[in-house]
PDB file of C-alpha atoms in Angstrom:
ATOM      1  CA  UNK A   1      68.096 -91.811  42.129  1.00 81.00           C
ATOM      2  CA  UNK A   2      67.559 -89.774  45.053  1.00 82.00           C
ATOM      3  CA  UNK A   3      65.728 -90.403  47.916  1.00 86.00           C
ATOM      4  CA  UNK A   4      64.507 -88.432  51.013  1.00 83.00           C
ATOM      5  CA  UNK A   5      66.172 -89.740  54.082  1.00 84.00           C
ATOM      6  CA  UNK A   6      63.294 -89.726  56.546  1.00 84.00           C
ATOM      7  CA  UNK A   7      62.427 -91.972  59.975  1.00 86.00           C
ATOM      8  CA  UNK A   8      59.559 -94.156  59.693  1.00 85.00           C
ATOM      9  CA  UNK A   9      57.711 -92.136  62.517  1.00 82.00           C
ATOM     10  CA  UNK A  10      57.875 -88.971  60.547  1.00 89.00           C
ATOM     11  CA  UNK A  11      56.904 -89.917  57.341  1.00 91.00           C
ATOM     12  CA  UNK A  12      53.135 -89.095  57.641  1.00 93.00           C
ATOM     13  CA  UNK A  13      54.079 -85.588  58.971  1.00 93.00           C
ATOM     14  CA  UNK A  14      56.257 -85.035  56.052  1.00 94.00           C
ATOM     15  CA  UNK A  15      53.669 -86.124  54.058  1.00 95.00           C
ATOM     16  CA  UNK A  16      51.345 -83.359  55.086  1.00 94.00           C
ATOM     17  CA  UNK A  17      54.137 -80.905  55.096  1.00 95.00           C
ATOM     18  CA  UNK A  18      54.535 -81.880  51.035  1.00 96.00           C
ATOM     19  CA  UNK A  19      50.536 -81.675  50.702  1.00 97.00           C
ATOM     20  CA  UNK A  20      50.513 -78.280  52.437  1.00 97.00           C
ATOM     21  CA  UNK A  21      53.410 -76.586  50.329  1.00 96.00           C
ATOM     22  CA  UNK A  22      51.857 -78.101  47.343  1.00 96.00           C
ATOM     23  CA  UNK A  23      48.422 -76.522  47.778  1.00 97.00           C
ATOM     24  CA  UNK A  24      50.237 -73.519  48.417  1.00 96.00           C
ATOM     25  CA  UNK A  25      51.858 -73.594  44.965  1.00 96.00           C
ATOM     26  CA  UNK A  26      48.857 -74.214  43.545  1.00 94.00           C
ATOM     27  CA  UNK A  27      47.469 -71.460  44.713  1.00 95.00           C
ATOM     28  CA  UNK A  28      44.521 -73.631  46.503  1.00 94.00           C
ATOM     29  CA  UNK A  29      43.140 -71.990  49.748  1.00 93.00           C
ATOM     30  CA  UNK A  30      41.219 -74.320  52.030  1.00 93.00           C
ATOM     31  CA  UNK A  31      38.859 -73.347  54.711  1.00 92.00           C
ATOM     32  CA  UNK A  32      40.695 -73.777  58.152  1.00 94.00           C
ATOM     33  CA  UNK A  33      37.878 -75.679  59.772  1.00 95.00           C
ATOM     34  CA  UNK A  34      37.745 -78.250  57.005  1.00 97.00           C
ATOM     35  CA  UNK A  35      41.449 -78.560  56.322  1.00 97.00           C
ATOM     36  CA  UNK A  36      42.376 -81.355  58.228  1.00 96.00           C
ATOM     37  CA  UNK A  37      39.673 -83.491  56.176  1.00 98.00           C
ATOM     38  CA  UNK A  38      40.560 -82.033  52.925  1.00 98.00           C
ATOM     39  CA  UNK A  39      44.603 -82.867  53.741  1.00 98.00           C
ATOM     40  CA  UNK A  40      43.743 -86.369  54.959  1.00 97.00           C
ATOM     41  CA  UNK A  41      41.696 -87.348  51.677  1.00 98.00           C
ATOM     42  CA  UNK A  42      44.687 -85.817  49.605  1.00 98.00           C
ATOM     43  CA  UNK A  43      46.871 -88.082  51.884  1.00 97.00           C
ATOM     44  CA  UNK A  44      44.893 -91.220  51.254  1.00 97.00           C
ATOM     45  CA  UNK A  45      44.286 -90.441  47.449  1.00 97.00           C
ATOM     46  CA  UNK A  46      47.316 -88.383  46.403  1.00 96.00           C
ATOM     47  CA  UNK A  47      44.638 -86.326  44.373  1.00 97.00           C
ATOM     48  CA  UNK A  48      44.480 -82.678  44.743  1.00 97.00           C
ATOM     49  CA  UNK A  49      41.453 -82.449  43.093  1.00 97.00           C
ATOM     50  CA  UNK A  50      39.385 -82.763  46.037  1.00 97.00           C
ATOM     51  CA  UNK A  51      40.626 -79.895  47.837  1.00 97.00           C
ATOM     52  CA  UNK A  52      38.180 -78.200  45.056  1.00 95.00           C
ATOM     53  CA  UNK A  53      35.678 -81.168  45.152  1.00 97.00           C
ATOM     54  CA  UNK A  54      34.644 -81.949  48.336  1.00 98.00           C
ATOM     55  CA  UNK A  55      31.910 -79.855  49.730  1.00 98.00           C
ATOM     56  CA  UNK A  56      30.875 -79.214  53.363  1.00 98.00           C
ATOM     57  CA  UNK A  57      27.691 -78.017  54.804  1.00 98.00           C
ATOM     58  CA  UNK A  58      27.924 -75.190  57.493  1.00 97.00           C
ATOM     59  CA  UNK A  59      29.563 -75.956  60.345  1.00 97.00           C
ATOM     60  CA  UNK A  60      29.613 -79.636  59.771  1.00 98.00           C
ATOM     61  CA  UNK A  61      33.053 -80.467  61.326  1.00 98.00           C
ATOM     62  CA  UNK A  62      32.372 -78.895  64.472  1.00 97.00           C
ATOM     63  CA  UNK A  63      29.043 -81.004  64.554  1.00 98.00           C
ATOM     64  CA  UNK A  64      30.844 -83.872  64.115  1.00 98.00           C
ATOM     65  CA  UNK A  65      33.261 -83.621  66.350  1.00 97.00           C
ATOM     66  CA  UNK A  66      30.596 -82.866  69.080  1.00 98.00           C
ATOM     67  CA  UNK A  67      29.026 -86.059  68.299  1.00 98.00           C
ATOM     68  CA  UNK A  68      32.315 -87.829  68.508  1.00 98.00           C
ATOM     69  CA  UNK A  69      33.197 -86.347  71.706  1.00 97.00           C
ATOM     70  CA  UNK A  70      29.708 -87.304  73.067  1.00 97.00           C
ATOM     71  CA  UNK A  71      30.525 -91.075  73.864  1.00 96.00           C
ATOM     72  CA  UNK A  72      27.490 -92.213  71.893  1.00 97.00           C
ATOM     73  CA  UNK A  73      28.510 -91.718  68.156  1.00 98.00           C
ATOM     74  CA  UNK A  74      27.566 -94.723  66.176  1.00 98.00           C
ATOM     75  CA  UNK A  75      29.447 -94.874  62.758  1.00 98.00           C
ATOM     76  CA  UNK A  76      27.788 -96.698  59.823  1.00 98.00           C
ATOM     77  CA  UNK A  77      29.534 -97.585  56.781  1.00 98.00           C
ATOM     78  CA  UNK A  78      28.444 -99.008  53.338  1.00 97.00           C
ATOM     79  CA  UNK A  79      31.524-101.338  52.715  1.00 97.00           C
ATOM     80  CA  UNK A  80      33.495-103.720  54.840  1.00 97.00           C
ATOM     81  CA  UNK A  81      36.416-101.743  53.376  1.00 97.00           C
ATOM     82  CA  UNK A  82      35.643 -98.376  55.188  1.00 97.00           C
ATOM     83  CA  UNK A  83      35.059 -99.911  58.248  1.00 98.00           C
ATOM     84  CA  UNK A  84      38.335-101.761  58.464  1.00 97.00           C
ATOM     85  CA  UNK A  85      39.915 -98.418  57.305  1.00 97.00           C
ATOM     86  CA  UNK A  86      38.439 -96.596  60.584  1.00 98.00           C
ATOM     87  CA  UNK A  87      40.924 -96.380  63.196  1.00 97.00           C
ATOM     88  CA  UNK A  88      40.436 -99.085  65.904  1.00 97.00           C
ATOM     89  CA  UNK A  89      42.490 -96.950  68.796  1.00 96.00           C
ATOM     90  CA  UNK A  90      40.618 -93.639  67.841  1.00 97.00           C
ATOM     91  CA  UNK A  91      37.446 -95.262  68.089  1.00 97.00           C
ATOM     92  CA  UNK A  92      37.650 -97.052  71.299  1.00 97.00           C
ATOM     93  CA  UNK A  93      39.208 -93.443  73.088  1.00 97.00           C
ATOM     94  CA  UNK A  94      35.854 -91.814  71.929  1.00 98.00           C
ATOM     95  CA  UNK A  95      33.781 -94.854  72.803  1.00 97.00           C
ATOM     96  CA  UNK A  96      32.066 -94.670  69.362  1.00 98.00           C
ATOM     97  CA  UNK A  97      30.411 -97.830  67.690  1.00 97.00           C
ATOM     98  CA  UNK A  98      31.223 -98.461  63.956  1.00 98.00           C
ATOM     99  CA  UNK A  99      28.783-100.923  61.876  1.00 98.00           C
ATOM    100  CA  UNK A 100      28.506-102.106  58.562  1.00 98.00           C
ATOM    101  CA  UNK A 101      25.699-104.447  57.332  1.00 98.00           C
ATOM    102  CA  UNK A 102      26.551-105.593  54.105  1.00 97.00           C
ATOM    103  CA  UNK A 103      27.524-109.343  55.252  1.00 96.00           C
ATOM    104  CA  UNK A 104      24.547-109.856  57.154  1.00 97.00           C
ATOM    105  CA  UNK A 105      22.489-112.561  56.041  1.00 97.00           C
ATOM    106  CA  UNK A 106      19.185-110.876  56.811  1.00 97.00           C
ATOM    107  CA  UNK A 107      20.404-107.857  54.759  1.00 97.00           C
ATOM    108  CA  UNK A 108      21.300-110.335  51.676  1.00 97.00           C
ATOM    109  CA  UNK A 109      17.658-111.590  51.822  1.00 97.00           C
ATOM    110  CA  UNK A 110      15.938-108.162  52.269  1.00 97.00           C
ATOM    111  CA  UNK A 111      17.796-107.376  49.085  1.00 97.00           C
ATOM    112  CA  UNK A 112      16.831-110.610  46.943  1.00 96.00           C
ATOM    113  CA  UNK A 113      12.927-110.297  48.151  1.00 97.00           C
ATOM    114  CA  UNK A 114      12.838-106.414  47.173  1.00 94.00           C
ATOM    115  CA  UNK A 115      15.034-106.815  44.124  1.00 96.00           C
ATOM    116  CA  UNK A 116      17.369-103.777  45.402  1.00 95.00           C
ATOM    117  CA  UNK A 117      21.230-103.759  46.608  1.00 96.00           C
ATOM    118  CA  UNK A 118      22.646-104.861  49.795  1.00 97.00           C
ATOM    119  CA  UNK A 119      23.410-101.488  50.255  1.00 97.00           C
ATOM    120  CA  UNK A 120      20.113-100.095  49.758  1.00 97.00           C
ATOM    121  CA  UNK A 121      18.939-102.887  52.399  1.00 98.00           C
ATOM    122  CA  UNK A 122      21.919-101.957  55.076  1.00 98.00           C
ATOM    123  CA  UNK A 123      20.670 -98.413  55.116  1.00 98.00           C
ATOM    124  CA  UNK A 124      17.010 -99.797  55.811  1.00 97.00           C
ATOM    125  CA  UNK A 125      18.424-101.854  58.656  1.00 98.00           C
ATOM    126  CA  UNK A 126      20.341 -98.797  59.839  1.00 98.00           C
ATOM    127  CA  UNK A 127      17.300 -97.080  59.992  1.00 98.00           C
ATOM    128  CA  UNK A 128      15.285 -99.856  62.167  1.00 97.00           C
ATOM    129  CA  UNK A 129      18.452-100.058  64.520  1.00 98.00           C
ATOM    130  CA  UNK A 130      19.028 -96.448  65.141  1.00 98.00           C
ATOM    131  CA  UNK A 131      15.695 -94.766  64.458  1.00 96.00           C
ATOM    132  CA  UNK A 132      15.818 -93.643  68.102  1.00 96.00           C
ATOM    133  CA  UNK A 133      19.469 -92.437  68.197  1.00 96.00           C
ATOM    134  CA  UNK A 134      19.580 -90.871  64.827  1.00 97.00           C
ATOM    135  CA  UNK A 135      21.196 -87.647  66.320  1.00 98.00           C
ATOM    136  CA  UNK A 136      24.403 -89.521  67.115  1.00 98.00           C
ATOM    137  CA  UNK A 137      24.604 -91.314  63.795  1.00 98.00           C
ATOM    138  CA  UNK A 138      27.280 -90.513  61.332  1.00 98.00           C
ATOM    139  CA  UNK A 139      26.539 -92.550  58.047  1.00 98.00           C
ATOM    140  CA  UNK A 140      29.537 -92.716  55.617  1.00 98.00           C
ATOM    141  CA  UNK A 141      28.546 -94.149  51.756  1.00 98.00           C
ATOM    142  CA  UNK A 142      31.963 -94.546  50.187  1.00 97.00           C
ATOM    143  CA  UNK A 143      31.003 -96.916  47.276  1.00 96.00           C
ATOM    144  CA  UNK A 144      27.284 -97.305  46.723  1.00 95.00           C
ATOM    145  CA  UNK A 145      25.208 -94.696  45.519  1.00 97.00           C
ATOM    146  CA  UNK A 146      22.199 -96.578  46.353  1.00 97.00           C
ATOM    147  CA  UNK A 147      22.970 -96.275  49.689  1.00 97.00           C
ATOM    148  CA  UNK A 148      22.879 -92.652  49.533  1.00 97.00           C
ATOM    149  CA  UNK A 149      19.224 -92.415  47.691  1.00 98.00           C
ATOM    150  CA  UNK A 150      17.780 -94.762  50.192  1.00 98.00           C
ATOM    151  CA  UNK A 151      19.274 -92.709  53.008  1.00 98.00           C
ATOM    152  CA  UNK A 152      17.538 -89.534  51.008  1.00 98.00           C
ATOM    153  CA  UNK A 153      14.426 -91.177  50.958  1.00 98.00           C
ATOM    154  CA  UNK A 154      14.036 -92.263  54.404  1.00 98.00           C
ATOM    155  CA  UNK A 155      14.894 -88.888  55.212  1.00 98.00           C
ATOM    156  CA  UNK A 156      12.125 -87.258  53.032  1.00 97.00           C
ATOM    157  CA  UNK A 157       9.626 -89.761  54.283  1.00 97.00           C
ATOM    158  CA  UNK A 158      10.483 -89.161  57.894  1.00 96.00           C
ATOM    159  CA  UNK A 159      11.655 -92.542  58.841  1.00 97.00           C
ATOM    160  CA  UNK A 160      15.212 -91.800  59.398  1.00 98.00           C
ATOM    161  CA  UNK A 161      17.891 -88.996  59.401  1.00 98.00           C
ATOM    162  CA  UNK A 162      21.463 -89.432  60.321  1.00 98.00           C
ATOM    163  CA  UNK A 163      23.059 -86.351  62.061  1.00 98.00           C
ATOM    164  CA  UNK A 164      25.939 -86.220  59.392  1.00 98.00           C
ATOM    165  CA  UNK A 165      26.114 -87.848  56.283  1.00 98.00           C
ATOM    166  CA  UNK A 166      29.217 -88.449  54.137  1.00 98.00           C
ATOM    167  CA  UNK A 167      28.527 -88.781  50.384  1.00 98.00           C
ATOM    168  CA  UNK A 168      31.537 -90.201  48.631  1.00 98.00           C
ATOM    169  CA  UNK A 169      30.482 -92.775  46.326  1.00 97.00           C
ATOM    170  CA  UNK A 170      32.745 -93.713  43.466  1.00 96.00           C
ATOM    171  CA  UNK A 171      31.875 -94.742  39.687  1.00 95.00           C
ATOM    172  CA  UNK A 172      29.399 -93.726  36.928  1.00 96.00           C
ATOM    173  CA  UNK A 173      25.886 -94.878  37.549  1.00 94.00           C
ATOM    174  CA  UNK A 174      23.985 -92.385  39.261  1.00 95.00           C
ATOM    175  CA  UNK A 175      26.890 -91.110  41.542  1.00 97.00           C
ATOM    176  CA  UNK A 176      26.894 -87.948  40.658  1.00 98.00           C
ATOM    177  CA  UNK A 177      22.932 -87.753  40.880  1.00 98.00           C
ATOM    178  CA  UNK A 178      22.864 -89.246  44.013  1.00 98.00           C
ATOM    179  CA  UNK A 179      25.658 -86.921  45.494  1.00 98.00           C
ATOM    180  CA  UNK A 180      23.478 -83.788  44.338  1.00 97.00           C
ATOM    181  CA  UNK A 181      20.460 -85.173  46.004  1.00 98.00           C
ATOM    182  CA  UNK A 182      22.295 -85.526  49.265  1.00 98.00           C
ATOM    183  CA  UNK A 183      23.427 -82.144  49.098  1.00 98.00           C
ATOM    184  CA  UNK A 184      19.650 -81.332  48.553  1.00 97.00           C
ATOM    185  CA  UNK A 185      18.207 -83.402  51.460  1.00 98.00           C
ATOM    186  CA  UNK A 186      20.301 -83.116  54.377  1.00 98.00           C
ATOM    187  CA  UNK A 187      21.528 -80.338  56.315  1.00 97.00           C
ATOM    188  CA  UNK A 188      24.613 -81.760  57.558  1.00 98.00           C
ATOM    189  CA  UNK A 189      26.838 -83.462  54.923  1.00 98.00           C
ATOM    190  CA  UNK A 190      30.344 -84.013  53.509  1.00 98.00           C
ATOM    191  CA  UNK A 191      30.349 -84.630  49.841  1.00 98.00           C
ATOM    192  CA  UNK A 192      32.961 -85.461  47.274  1.00 98.00           C
ATOM    193  CA  UNK A 193      31.086 -83.955  43.838  1.00 97.00           C
ATOM    194  CA  UNK A 194      31.671 -85.810  40.726  1.00 97.00           C
ATOM    195  CA  UNK A 195      32.473 -89.206  39.966  1.00 97.00           C
ATOM    196  CA  UNK A 196      35.551 -89.798  42.603  1.00 97.00           C
ATOM    197  CA  UNK A 197      35.101 -90.995  45.921  1.00 97.00           C
ATOM    198  CA  UNK A 198      35.680 -94.491  47.570  1.00 97.00           C
ATOM    199  CA  UNK A 199      35.731 -96.496  50.432  1.00 97.00           C
ATOM    200  CA  UNK A 200      39.480 -95.342  51.594  1.00 97.00           C
ATOM    201  CA  UNK A 201      38.014 -91.718  50.896  1.00 98.00           C
ATOM    202  CA  UNK A 202      35.078 -92.286  53.404  1.00 98.00           C
ATOM    203  CA  UNK A 203      37.618 -93.641  55.919  1.00 98.00           C
ATOM    204  CA  UNK A 204      39.987 -91.023  55.545  1.00 98.00           C
ATOM    205  CA  UNK A 205      37.114 -88.661  56.266  1.00 98.00           C
ATOM    206  CA  UNK A 206      36.033 -90.548  59.345  1.00 98.00           C
ATOM    207  CA  UNK A 207      39.572 -90.737  60.349  1.00 98.00           C
ATOM    208  CA  UNK A 208      40.073 -87.037  60.234  1.00 98.00           C
ATOM    209  CA  UNK A 209      37.131 -86.133  62.116  1.00 98.00           C
ATOM    210  CA  UNK A 210      38.195 -88.716  64.887  1.00 98.00           C
ATOM    211  CA  UNK A 211      41.938 -87.311  64.872  1.00 96.00           C
ATOM    212  CA  UNK A 212      40.258 -83.980  65.593  1.00 93.00           C
ATOM    213  CA  UNK A 213      38.753 -85.437  68.616  1.00 95.00           C
ATOM    214  CA  UNK A 214      41.711 -87.445  70.186  1.00 87.00           C
ATOM    215  CA  UNK A 215      45.171 -86.427  70.817  1.00 64.00           C
ATOM    216  CA  UNK A 216      47.294 -89.132  68.605  1.00 54.00           C
TER     217      UNK A 216
END
């Protein structure tokens, strides 16, 4: 069996070269502004379908970069896995915060009392904490459609509206509907249409946005 001989430090670079070549071979053209987000998601998933299913609101990457470069960015994720996947060095360089409230006792209690999911209760907690700083909030949903649905409800009621919403929950129940609702509700979004997504995809998108701001 023939293996490609490559230095460890060059593996990622080579991976992106392969992705670029295969996109070209498949006849898939991607918007230059969104290119690195799309390629990093493909890199994380080995799934070229994301080149077609990821949808971006107008100028959302530039808007996200502006927030991340402000030194005031607040990232909220719906899973500890997505939070763990966020590059800590890039986060520190940008002086950004990253939060996930899924394991908090008050969130668990709120979910039990209201008979809702922890993801929904987490979105409610984020709204209470960051209402006065919502223009700097990037909320990434990689697992729970209920988080996305709750965010849409909070936006519609005028309670809380994150500056950027990343909607990539994965699964079968209310997943497609929640993504469609997010596209209809929010002005600034990155959404993976269809059933695919996940915490690794949410983290890949966040990292791609941060890497656009930070020299690696």
